[in-house]
Amino acid sequence: MMAPLKIGTATLAHGLMLAPMAGVSDTSFRILCRRAGAEYTVSEMVSAKALCFEQKSRPSVPARTAPLAAITAEEAPMAVQLFGSEPDFMKEAAMLLESGQYKGAAGEVCPVAIDINMGCPVAKVAGNGEGSALMRDPRRAAAIVRAVKDAVRLPVTVKIRAGWDDNSKNAPEFAKRMEAAGADLITVHGRTRQQFYAPYSDNRVIAAVKQAVSIPVVGNGDLFCAADVARMREETGCDGVMIARGAMGNPFLFSEILAMDEGREYTPPTDRERIALALTHAADMVARKGERIGLAEARKHMLWYCKGLRGASVAREALTRAEGLEEIRAVFDTLLETNR
Ligand SMILES: Cc1cc2nc3c(=O)[nH]c(=O)nc-3n(C[C@H](O)[C@H](O)[C@H](O)COP(=O)(O)O)c2cc1C
């Protein structure tokens, strides 16, 4: 049994976290994962600069960034993840989030921590010196952590990769530097920026970071079943695990891990249960985002839920054309019939 992981006011008995995923891990998804057993969630990445600028816009201009940081009671404990390259904006944004006093939905609950994105590989972000580019600029990265840490009482966590590329796998030294700058926890994705999501995430990097720092280390990368989690814990000694793609269309993964930890036999969901969850998911997205946006964004999730079922490719095509929840339900009915 592993020791509980403490992050501010949150105590995670199994150290089980849902990763931030822009465009995927919104409120609806985070709630489903929490219900399945995730003990902690993180917002989609939020631009610190956009959050700050938005506050200065006219009251009539709708807030588009702040809603990304809104937290409902059901998905807490949750951290809000900021990205940016300028310590002043990062600090101001973190202060806004901690105060809960800002334009645009502040949510029902305050964040339990501020997470700083130092892993995003996307050119639009890294090209601006943000996300994974900060791993090439440890001085700036440390200045950001220090500025945020000095400005808020909330714990400050940092999410990094193995490094920029194969020639600069600096995660252990970098993590040490973030610790010295005030970071309270480090999450490590065992790939370099150049690898994006290519196979494989390297647990040795996570182990090396764990050896290098005394703050808690959370391992991330390629956790698709409970056995992957057991292996990562064994190989790295990590204090927690964070799951991203493994939960797509499969929030049940968290139940599988809990069952392993509690020594219980795990019964995977039946096809009917899986599809019922997909429909609950789509309906919640439509309820929260409205028919047009909710449906458009729900589609990719629906495709993921079909994975592994007979006739999935036909269903996928029909789902891409489905115009409403009833049509989605009809596609799933046919799919279940095919799999009887
Ligand atoms: C669609 C998608 C969006 C992501 N968005 C974010 C993000 O906003 N912030 C972040 O730190 N990482 C983001 N990530 C990276 C994941 O949090 C995670 O580090 C990575 O996917 C490796 O974990 P996995 O192997 O479990 O997927 C994203 C990944 C995916 C697939």
Coordinates of N, CA, C and O and ligand atoms in Angstrom, one line a residue, residues 19-22 24 44-45 81 117 159 189 191 197 220-223 243-245 248, ligand 1:
A19 N -5.1 13.7 -15.8 CA -4.2 14.7 -16.4 C -5.0 15.8 -17.0 O -6.1 15.6 -17.4
P20 N -4.3 17.0 -17.2 CA -4.9 18.0 -18.0 C -4.9 17.7 -19.4 O -3.8 17.2 -19.9
M21 N -6.0 17.8 -20.1 CA -6.0 17.6 -21.6 C -6.9 18.7 -22.2 O -8.1 18.6 -22.1
A22 N -6.2 19.6 -22.9 CA -6.9 20.7 -23.6 C -7.9 20.1 -24.6 O -7.5 19.2 -25.4
V24 N -10.3 18.1 -24.1 CA -10.8 16.8 -23.7 C -11.3 16.8 -22.2 O -12.4 16.4 -22.0
E44 N -8.0 22.1 -18.0 CA -7.3 22.2 -19.3 C -6.4 23.4 -19.1 O -6.6 24.3 -18.2
M45 N -5.3 23.5 -19.9 CA -4.4 24.6 -19.7 C -5.0 25.9 -20.0 O -5.8 26.1 -20.9
Q81 N -4.4 24.7 -14.2 CA -3.1 24.8 -14.8 C -2.9 26.0 -15.7 O -3.8 26.3 -16.5
N117 N 2.4 24.7 -16.5 CA 2.6 23.9 -17.7 C 4.0 24.1 -18.2 O 4.3 25.2 -18.7
K159 N 4.4 20.8 -14.1 CA 4.4 19.6 -15.0 C 5.4 19.7 -16.1 O 5.3 20.6 -16.9
H189 N 6.3 13.7 -17.3 CA 5.9 12.9 -18.5 C 7.2 12.4 -19.1 O 8.0 13.2 -19.5
R191 N 8.5 11.6 -21.7 CA 8.9 11.8 -23.1 C 9.6 13.2 -23.3 O 9.3 14.1 -22.5
Y197 N 4.1 12.5 -28.7 CA 3.4 11.4 -28.1 C 3.9 10.1 -28.7 O 3.3 9.0 -28.5
N220 N 3.9 10.2 -15.1 CA 2.9 10.3 -16.2 C 3.4 9.7 -17.5 O 4.6 9.9 -17.8
G221 N 2.6 9.1 -18.3 CA 3.0 8.6 -19.6 C 2.7 7.1 -19.8 O 3.1 6.3 -19.1
D222 N 1.8 6.9 -20.8 CA 1.5 5.5 -21.2 C 0.9 4.6 -20.2 O 1.2 3.4 -20.1
L223 N 0.0 5.1 -19.3 CA -0.7 4.3 -18.4 C -2.1 3.9 -18.9 O -3.0 4.7 -18.9
I243 N -3.0 10.1 -15.3 CA -3.5 9.4 -16.5 C -4.1 10.4 -17.5 O -5.0 11.2 -17.1
A244 N -3.7 10.3 -18.8 CA -4.3 11.2 -19.8 C -5.1 10.3 -20.8 O -6.2 10.0 -20.6
R245 N -4.4 9.9 -21.8 CA -5.1 9.2 -23.0 C -5.8 7.9 -22.5 O -6.8 7.5 -23.1
M248 N -9.4 8.3 -22.0 CA -10.3 8.7 -23.1 C -11.2 7.6 -23.4 O -10.8 6.5 -23.8
Ligands
LIG1 C1 -5.5 15.9 -26.3 C2 -4.5 16.2 -25.3 C3 -4.4 17.4 -24.7 C4 -3.4 17.7 -23.7 N1 -3.5 18.9 -23.1 C5 -2.6 19.2 -22.1 C6 -2.7 20.4 -21.3 O1 -3.5 21.2 -21.5 N2 -1.7 20.5 -20.3 C7 -0.7 19.6 -20.1 O2 0.1 19.8 -19.2 N3 -0.7 18.5 -20.8 C8 -1.6 18.2 -21.7 N4 -1.5 17.0 -22.4 C9 -0.5 16.0 -22.0 C10 -1.1 15.0 -21.0 O3 -1.5 15.7 -19.8 C11 -0.1 13.9 -20.7 O4 1.1 14.5 -20.1 C12 0.4 13.1 -21.9 O5 -0.8 12.8 -22.7 C13 1.0 11.8 -21.5 O6 0.2 11.0 -20.7 P1 -0.6 9.7 -21.3 O7 0.4 8.8 -21.9 O8 -1.4 9.2 -20.1 O9 -1.5 10.2 -22.4 C14 -2.5 16.7 -23.4 C15 -2.5 15.5 -24.0 C16 -3.5 15.2 -25.0 C17 -3.5 13.9 -25.6

